[in-house]
Amino acid sequence: MAFIQKITGRKGPIYKVHYKEAATGKRRCKSFGRRKEAEAFRDGPKAQGRPSAVSKTIEDIADRWLNICVTVGRKGREPVSLATRRSYTQLSQVVVIAEIVVDGIQTRFGDLLIDRLDKGACEAFRDDLVERYSRDYAQRVFFVFKGILEQACSDGLMDHVPASDLYIRASSRDPSAVLTATEKAPSIAEIQAILATLQSRLKVTNSRHRRERHRYKLIIETMIFGGTRPGEALGLPWSKVDFENSGIHITQDVEFDGTIGLPKSAASFRYIPMPEAYM
């Protein structure tokens, strides 16, 4: 196992990395003037005795992660939906195009070789996210970044995730960050106002406009009374409305591009009892 030995001399400390050469099994030693450089070498492929991933960049492993999410799914999950794919694509691009300073040089994060990726570079990336974006969006990007590194570890390209103990916390000064799910949802009075407005909008003489507004009213009422996602309400066919038992069956969803697809997860396939006012 590779380890670092610190030796203090008259010219300052020297950091020696002791490791076993993978090809011959012989013990080797390499000296560095800075501990950061020694740690990077210790955690690299040569000292760890694994195949070199020198040709792999952050952009390479980001593309690999996205492809896994879209084609076969990660960690036994199903492939992501079109909406999630669109979100992951945007977030992974933010990772790739970020700019950080490495050894005093402004570097495109996606061009950084993963052998040079250490905790310091991850901290610089995290700080850049917090500076450029809202904390909520920065959290989402950093979550995707850590997922990218986890996939690289699964592929044997990295021995550990250098960002594993790094996080972006929600701002305690942001009022929305401390709201509960109930507080974020419309109040009963607000929902009643919405329903009253929907009913009043039906009072038009033009029959075509009345039919169109009635259709929109049904979609909004499906979300209000059933707690469905917008795509589930938009994708609900008449065949899945159970008039006899007063309920609806959720079996499909509308993707962001208008195509009909499956619901977000297995738990999303469900039967929802609906009130008499809806039926």
mmCIF file with all atom_site columns, N, CA and C in Angstrom, residues 204-253:
data_model
loop_
_atom_site.group_PDB
_atom_site.id
_atom_site.type_symbol
_atom_site.label_atom_id
_atom_site.label_alt_id
_atom_site.label_comp_id
_atom_site.label_asym_id
_atom_site.label_entity_id
_atom_site.label_seq_id
_atom_site.pdbx_PDB_ins_code
_atom_site.Cartn_x
_atom_site.Cartn_y
_atom_site.Cartn_z
_atom_site.occupancy
_atom_site.B_iso_or_equiv
_atom_site.pdbx_formal_charge
_atom_site.auth_seq_id
_atom_site.auth_comp_id
_atom_site.auth_asym_id
_atom_site.auth_atom_id
_atom_site.pdbx_PDB_model_num
ATOM 1   N N  . VAL A 1 204 ? -68.730 31.731 -20.753 1.00 0.00 ? 204 VAL A N  1
ATOM 2   C CA . VAL A 1 204 ? -68.506 32.422 -22.026 1.00 0.00 ? 204 VAL A CA 1
ATOM 3   C C  . VAL A 1 204 ? -69.558 31.923 -23.023 1.00 0.00 ? 204 VAL A C  1
ATOM 4   N N  . THR A 1 205 ? -69.917 32.763 -23.967 1.00 0.00 ? 205 THR A N  1
ATOM 5   C CA . THR A 1 205 ? -70.951 32.399 -24.941 1.00 0.00 ? 205 THR A CA 1
ATOM 6   C C  . THR A 1 205 ? -70.408 31.528 -26.058 1.00 0.00 ? 205 THR A C  1
ATOM 7   N N  . ASN A 1 206 ? -69.146 31.680 -26.384 1.00 0.00 ? 206 ASN A N  1
ATOM 8   C CA . ASN A 1 206 ? -68.529 30.895 -27.457 1.00 0.00 ? 206 ASN A CA 1
ATOM 9   C C  . ASN A 1 206 ? -68.368 29.446 -27.000 1.00 0.00 ? 206 ASN A C  1
ATOM 10  N N  . SER A 1 207 ? -69.013 28.515 -27.678 1.00 0.00 ? 207 SER A N  1
ATOM 11  C CA . SER A 1 207 ? -68.997 27.110 -27.256 1.00 0.00 ? 207 SER A CA 1
ATOM 12  C C  . SER A 1 207 ? -67.605 26.483 -27.368 1.00 0.00 ? 207 SER A C  1
ATOM 13  N N  . ARG A 1 208 ? -66.852 26.877 -28.400 1.00 0.00 ? 208 ARG A N  1
ATOM 14  C CA . ARG A 1 208 ? -65.503 26.315 -28.556 1.00 0.00 ? 208 ARG A CA 1
ATOM 15  C C  . ARG A 1 208 ? -64.607 26.748 -27.405 1.00 0.00 ? 208 ARG A C  1
ATOM 16  N N  . HIS A 1 209 ? -64.658 28.032 -27.047 1.00 0.00 ? 209 HIS A N  1
ATOM 17  C CA . HIS A 1 209 ? -63.870 28.522 -25.917 1.00 0.00 ? 209 HIS A CA 1
ATOM 18  C C  . HIS A 1 209 ? -64.289 27.843 -24.620 1.00 0.00 ? 209 HIS A C  1
ATOM 19  N N  . ARG A 1 210 ? -65.587 27.582 -24.487 1.00 0.00 ? 210 ARG A N  1
ATOM 20  C CA . ARG A 1 210 ? -66.089 26.951 -23.263 1.00 0.00 ? 210 ARG A CA 1
ATOM 21  C C  . ARG A 1 210 ? -65.554 25.525 -23.145 1.00 0.00 ? 210 ARG A C  1
ATOM 22  N N  . ARG A 1 211 ? -65.517 24.788 -24.270 1.00 0.00 ? 211 ARG A N  1
ATOM 23  C CA . ARG A 1 211 ? -64.990 23.416 -24.246 1.00 0.00 ? 211 ARG A CA 1
ATOM 24  C C  . ARG A 1 211 ? -63.501 23.406 -23.915 1.00 0.00 ? 211 ARG A C  1
ATOM 25  N N  . GLU A 1 212 ? -62.752 24.337 -24.494 1.00 0.00 ? 212 GLU A N  1
ATOM 26  C CA . GLU A 1 212 ? -61.311 24.418 -24.235 1.00 0.00 ? 212 GLU A CA 1
ATOM 27  C C  . GLU A 1 212 ? -61.049 24.724 -22.773 1.00 0.00 ? 212 GLU A C  1
ATOM 28  N N  . ARG A 1 213 ? -61.787 25.674 -22.216 1.00 0.00 ? 213 ARG A N  1
ATOM 29  C CA . ARG A 1 213 ? -61.582 26.058 -20.824 1.00 0.00 ? 213 ARG A CA 1
ATOM 30  C C  . ARG A 1 213 ? -62.001 24.941 -19.872 1.00 0.00 ? 213 ARG A C  1
ATOM 31  N N  . HIS A 1 214 ? -63.032 24.197 -20.269 1.00 0.00 ? 214 HIS A N  1
ATOM 32  C CA . HIS A 1 214 ? -63.468 23.080 -19.436 1.00 0.00 ? 214 HIS A CA 1
ATOM 33  C C  . HIS A 1 214 ? -62.372 22.001 -19.383 1.00 0.00 ? 214 HIS A C  1
ATOM 34  N N  . ARG A 1 215 ? -61.697 21.793 -20.512 1.00 0.00 ? 215 ARG A N  1
ATOM 35  C CA . ARG A 1 215 ? -60.610 20.812 -20.548 1.00 0.00 ? 215 ARG A CA 1
ATOM 36  C C  . ARG A 1 215 ? -59.463 21.240 -19.627 1.00 0.00 ? 215 ARG A C  1
ATOM 37  N N  . TYR A 1 216 ? -59.093 22.521 -19.679 1.00 0.00 ? 216 TYR A N  1
ATOM 38  C CA . TYR A 1 216 ? -58.028 23.017 -18.802 1.00 0.00 ? 216 TYR A CA 1
ATOM 39  C C  . TYR A 1 216 ? -58.457 22.938 -17.336 1.00 0.00 ? 216 TYR A C  1
ATOM 40  N N  . LYS A 1 217 ? -59.735 23.191 -17.087 1.00 0.00 ? 217 LYS A N  1
ATOM 41  C CA . LYS A 1 217 ? -60.263 23.112 -15.716 1.00 0.00 ? 217 LYS A CA 1
ATOM 42  C C  . LYS A 1 217 ? -60.108 21.691 -15.183 1.00 0.00 ? 217 LYS A C  1
ATOM 43  N N  . LEU A 1 218 ? -60.419 20.688 -16.013 1.00 0.00 ? 218 LEU A N  1
ATOM 44  C CA . LEU A 1 218 ? -60.286 19.302 -15.587 1.00 0.00 ? 218 LEU A CA 1
ATOM 45  C C  . LEU A 1 218 ? -58.828 18.941 -15.274 1.00 0.00 ? 218 LEU A C  1
ATOM 46  N N  . ILE A 1 219 ? -57.901 19.433 -16.077 1.00 0.00 ? 219 ILE A N  1
ATOM 47  C CA . ILE A 1 219 ? -56.476 19.145 -15.856 1.00 0.00 ? 219 ILE A CA 1
ATOM 48  C C  . ILE A 1 219 ? -56.017 19.718 -14.524 1.00 0.00 ? 219 ILE A C  1
ATOM 49  N N  . ILE A 1 220 ? -56.392 20.969 -14.244 1.00 0.00 ? 220 ILE A N  1
ATOM 50  C CA . ILE A 1 220 ? -55.982 21.608 -12.985 1.00 0.00 ? 220 ILE A CA 1
ATOM 51  C C  . ILE A 1 220 ? -56.661 20.930 -11.801 1.00 0.00 ? 220 ILE A C  1
ATOM 52  N N  . GLU A 1 221 ? -57.931 20.547 -11.959 1.00 0.00 ? 221 GLU A N  1
ATOM 53  C CA . GLU A 1 221 ? -58.631 19.861 -10.875 1.00 0.00 ? 221 GLU A CA 1
ATOM 54  C C  . GLU A 1 221 ? -58.019 18.486 -10.608 1.00 0.00 ? 221 GLU A C  1
ATOM 55  N N  . THR A 1 222 ? -57.489 17.838 -11.641 1.00 0.00 ? 222 THR A N  1
ATOM 56  C CA . THR A 1 222 ? -56.812 16.549 -11.448 1.00 0.00 ? 222 THR A CA 1
ATOM 57  C C  . THR A 1 222 ? -55.595 16.711 -10.546 1.00 0.00 ? 222 THR A C  1
ATOM 58  N N  . MET A 1 223 ? -54.846 17.801 -10.741 1.00 0.00 ? 223 MET A N  1
ATOM 59  C CA . MET A 1 223 ? -53.682 18.058 -9.889  1.00 0.00 ? 223 MET A CA 1
ATOM 60  C C  . MET A 1 223 ? -54.112 18.450 -8.473  1.00 0.00 ? 223 MET A C  1
ATOM 61  N N  . ILE A 1 224 ? -55.186 19.244 -8.353  1.00 0.00 ? 224 ILE A N  1
ATOM 62  C CA . ILE A 1 224 ? -55.640 19.712 -7.038  1.00 0.00 ? 224 ILE A CA 1
ATOM 63  C C  . ILE A 1 224 ? -56.204 18.564 -6.204  1.00 0.00 ? 224 ILE A C  1
ATOM 64  N N  . PHE A 1 225 ? -57.149 17.815 -6.774  1.00 0.00 ? 225 PHE A N  1
ATOM 65  C CA . PHE A 1 225 ? -57.828 16.777 -6.015  1.00 0.00 ? 225 PHE A CA 1
ATOM 66  C C  . PHE A 1 225 ? -57.023 15.474 -5.931  1.00 0.00 ? 225 PHE A C  1
ATOM 67  N N  . GLY A 1 226 ? -56.226 15.207 -6.968  1.00 0.00 ? 226 GLY A N  1
ATOM 68  C CA . GLY A 1 226 ? -55.492 13.943 -6.996  1.00 0.00 ? 226 GLY A CA 1
ATOM 69  C C  . GLY A 1 226 ? -54.047 14.038 -6.564  1.00 0.00 ? 226 GLY A C  1
ATOM 70  N N  . GLY A 1 227 ? -53.512 15.271 -6.457  1.00 0.00 ? 227 GLY A N  1
ATOM 71  C CA . GLY A 1 227 ? -52.107 15.421 -6.091  1.00 0.00 ? 227 GLY A CA 1
ATOM 72  C C  . GLY A 1 227 ? -51.168 14.868 -7.143  1.00 0.00 ? 227 GLY A C  1
ATOM 73  N N  . THR A 1 228 ? -51.585 14.903 -8.393  1.00 0.00 ? 228 THR A N  1
ATOM 74  C CA . THR A 1 228 ? -50.762 14.350 -9.464  1.00 0.00 ? 228 THR A CA 1
ATOM 75  C C  . THR A 1 228 ? -49.701 15.347 -9.917  1.00 0.00 ? 228 THR A C  1
ATOM 76  N N  . ARG A 1 229 ? -48.700 14.827 -10.592 1.00 0.00 ? 229 ARG A N  1
ATOM 77  C CA . ARG A 1 229 ? -47.727 15.689 -11.245 1.00 0.00 ? 229 ARG A CA 1
ATOM 78  C C  . ARG A 1 229 ? -48.385 16.284 -12.492 1.00 0.00 ? 229 ARG A C  1
ATOM 79  N N  . PRO A 1 230 ? -47.902 17.443 -12.973 1.00 0.00 ? 230 PRO A N  1
ATOM 80  C CA . PRO A 1 230 ? -48.498 18.048 -14.173 1.00 0.00 ? 230 PRO A CA 1
ATOM 81  C C  . PRO A 1 230 ? -48.521 17.097 -15.363 1.00 0.00 ? 230 PRO A C  1
ATOM 82  N N  . GLY A 1 231 ? -47.420 16.367 -15.581 1.00 0.00 ? 231 GLY A N  1
ATOM 83  C CA . GLY A 1 231 ? -47.368 15.441 -16.710 1.00 0.00 ? 231 GLY A CA 1
ATOM 84  C C  . GLY A 1 231 ? -48.364 14.308 -16.585 1.00 0.00 ? 231 GLY A C  1
ATOM 85  N N  . GLU A 1 232 ? -48.632 13.866 -15.356 1.00 0.00 ? 232 GLU A N  1
ATOM 86  C CA . GLU A 1 232 ? -49.610 12.798 -15.142 1.00 0.00 ? 232 GLU A CA 1
ATOM 87  C C  . GLU A 1 232 ? -51.022 13.289 -15.438 1.00 0.00 ? 232 GLU A C  1
ATOM 88  N N  . ALA A 1 233 ? -51.312 14.538 -15.053 1.00 0.00 ? 233 ALA A N  1
ATOM 89  C CA . ALA A 1 233 ? -52.633 15.104 -15.332 1.00 0.00 ? 233 ALA A CA 1
ATOM 90  C C  . ALA A 1 233 ? -52.825 15.309 -16.831 1.00 0.00 ? 233 ALA A C  1
ATOM 91  N N  . LEU A 1 234 ? -51.777 15.795 -17.508 1.00 0.00 ? 234 LEU A N  1
ATOM 92  C CA . LEU A 1 234 ? -51.867 16.019 -18.952 1.00 0.00 ? 234 LEU A CA 1
ATOM 93  C C  . LEU A 1 234 ? -51.979 14.704 -19.723 1.00 0.00 ? 234 LEU A C  1
ATOM 94  N N  . GLY A 1 235 ? -51.372 13.639 -19.183 1.00 0.00 ? 235 GLY A N  1
ATOM 95  C CA . GLY A 1 235 ? -51.363 12.361 -19.886 1.00 0.00 ? 235 GLY A CA 1
ATOM 96  C C  . GLY A 1 235 ? -52.489 11.427 -19.497 1.00 0.00 ? 235 GLY A C  1
ATOM 97  N N  . LEU A 1 236 ? -53.424 11.874 -18.660 1.00 0.00 ? 236 LEU A N  1
ATOM 98  C CA . LEU A 1 236 ? -54.514 11.002 -18.207 1.00 0.00 ? 236 LEU A CA 1
ATOM 99  C C  . LEU A 1 236 ? -55.549 10.807 -19.323 1.00 0.00 ? 236 LEU A C  1
ATOM 100 N N  . PRO A 1 237 ? -55.707 9.574  -19.838 1.00 0.00 ? 237 PRO A N  1
ATOM 101 C CA . PRO A 1 237 ? -56.722 9.333  -20.882 1.00 0.00 ? 237 PRO A CA 1
ATOM 102 C C  . PRO A 1 237 ? -58.084 9.046  -20.247 1.00 0.00 ? 237 PRO A C  1
ATOM 103 N N  . TRP A 1 238 ? -59.140 9.242  -21.015 1.00 0.00 ? 238 TRP A N  1
ATOM 104 C CA . TRP A 1 238 ? -60.494 8.985  -20.509 1.00 0.00 ? 238 TRP A CA 1
ATOM 105 C C  . TRP A 1 238 ? -60.657 7.525  -20.088 1.00 0.00 ? 238 TRP A C  1
ATOM 106 N N  . SER A 1 239 ? -59.938 6.622  -20.741 1.00 0.00 ? 239 SER A N  1
ATOM 107 C CA . SER A 1 239 ? -60.071 5.196  -20.418 1.00 0.00 ? 239 SER A CA 1
ATOM 108 C C  . SER A 1 239 ? -59.591 4.866  -19.013 1.00 0.00 ? 239 SER A C  1
ATOM 109 N N  . LYS A 1 240 ? -58.783 5.760  -18.415 1.00 0.00 ? 240 LYS A N  1
ATOM 110 C CA . LYS A 1 240 ? -58.251 5.513  -17.077 1.00 0.00 ? 240 LYS A CA 1
ATOM 111 C C  . LYS A 1 240 ? -59.016 6.288  -16.003 1.00 0.00 ? 240 LYS A C  1
ATOM 112 N N  . VAL A 1 241 ? -60.112 6.909  -16.382 1.00 0.00 ? 241 VAL A N  1
ATOM 113 C CA . VAL A 1 241 ? -60.996 7.558  -15.406 1.00 0.00 ? 241 VAL A CA 1
ATOM 114 C C  . VAL A 1 241 ? -62.072 6.558  -15.016 1.00 0.00 ? 241 VAL A C  1
ATOM 115 N N  . ASP A 1 242 ? -62.072 6.128  -13.775 1.00 0.00 ? 242 ASP A N  1
ATOM 116 C CA . ASP A 1 242 ? -63.007 5.102  -13.287 1.00 0.00 ? 242 ASP A CA 1
ATOM 117 C C  . ASP A 1 242 ? -64.241 5.793  -12.704 1.00 0.00 ? 242 ASP A C  1
ATOM 118 N N  . PHE A 1 243 ? -65.234 6.020  -13.552 1.00 0.00 ? 243 PHE A N  1
ATOM 119 C CA . PHE A 1 243 ? -66.442 6.712  -13.106 1.00 0.00 ? 243 PHE A CA 1
ATOM 120 C C  . PHE A 1 243 ? -67.233 5.860  -12.108 1.00 0.00 ? 243 PHE A C  1
ATOM 121 N N  . GLU A 1 244 ? -67.186 4.557  -12.273 1.00 0.00 ? 244 GLU A N  1
ATOM 122 C CA . GLU A 1 244 ? -67.978 3.678  -11.414 1.00 0.00 ? 244 GLU A CA 1
ATOM 123 C C  . GLU A 1 244 ? -67.490 3.707  -9.969  1.00 0.00 ? 244 GLU A C  1
ATOM 124 N N  . ASN A 1 245 ? -66.155 3.714  -9.799  1.00 0.00 ? 245 ASN A N  1
ATOM 125 C CA . ASN A 1 245 ? -65.580 3.698  -8.451  1.00 0.00 ? 245 ASN A CA 1
ATOM 126 C C  . ASN A 1 245 ? -65.071 5.071  -8.010  1.00 0.00 ? 245 ASN A C  1
ATOM 127 N N  . SER A 1 246 ? -65.301 6.065  -8.852  1.00 0.00 ? 246 SER A N  1
ATOM 128 C CA . SER A 1 246 ? -64.925 7.449  -8.537  1.00 0.00 ? 246 SER A CA 1
ATOM 129 C C  . SER A 1 246 ? -63.425 7.585  -8.247  1.00 0.00 ? 246 SER A C  1
ATOM 130 N N  . GLY A 1 247 ? -62.626 7.347  -9.299  1.00 0.00 ? 247 GLY A N  1
ATOM 131 C CA . GLY A 1 247 ? -61.184 7.480  -9.139  1.00 0.00 ? 247 GLY A CA 1
ATOM 132 C C  . GLY A 1 247 ? -60.487 7.489  -10.484 1.00 0.00 ? 247 GLY A C  1
ATOM 133 N N  . ILE A 1 248 ? -59.172 7.631  -10.462 1.00 0.00 ? 248 ILE A N  1
ATOM 134 C CA . ILE A 1 248 ? -58.377 7.646  -11.691 1.00 0.00 ? 248 ILE A CA 1
ATOM 135 C C  . ILE A 1 248 ? -57.184 6.697  -11.535 1.00 0.00 ? 248 ILE A C  1
ATOM 136 N N  . HIS A 1 249 ? -56.743 6.117  -12.645 1.00 0.00 ? 249 HIS A N  1
ATOM 137 C CA . HIS A 1 249 ? -55.573 5.241  -12.674 1.00 0.00 ? 249 HIS A CA 1
ATOM 138 C C  . HIS A 1 249 ? -54.434 5.976  -13.388 1.00 0.00 ? 249 HIS A C  1
ATOM 139 N N  . ILE A 1 250 ? -53.323 6.125  -12.702 1.00 0.00 ? 250 ILE A N  1
ATOM 140 C CA . ILE A 1 250 ? -52.149 6.776  -13.297 1.00 0.00 ? 250 ILE A CA 1
ATOM 141 C C  . ILE A 1 250 ? -51.261 5.701  -13.899 1.00 0.00 ? 250 ILE A C  1
ATOM 142 N N  . THR A 1 251 ? -51.168 5.680  -15.225 1.00 0.00 ? 251 THR A N  1
ATOM 143 C CA . THR A 1 251 ? -50.369 4.666  -15.924 1.00 0.00 ? 251 THR A CA 1
ATOM 144 C C  . THR A 1 251 ? -49.413 5.257  -16.953 1.00 0.00 ? 251 THR A C  1
ATOM 145 N N  . GLN A 1 252 ? -49.487 6.572  -17.180 1.00 0.00 ? 252 GLN A N  1
ATOM 146 C CA . GLN A 1 252 ? -48.600 7.192  -18.170 1.00 0.00 ? 252 GLN A CA 1
ATOM 147 C C  . GLN A 1 252 ? -48.351 8.649  -17.800 1.00 0.00 ? 252 GLN A C  1
ATOM 148 N N  . ASP A 1 253 ? -47.429 9.243  -18.522 1.00 0.00 ? 253 ASP A N  1
ATOM 149 C CA . ASP A 1 253 ? -46.994 10.604 -18.240 1.00 0.00 ? 253 ASP A CA 1
ATOM 150 C C  . ASP A 1 253 ? -46.717 11.295 -19.570 1.00 0.00 ? 253 ASP A C  1
#
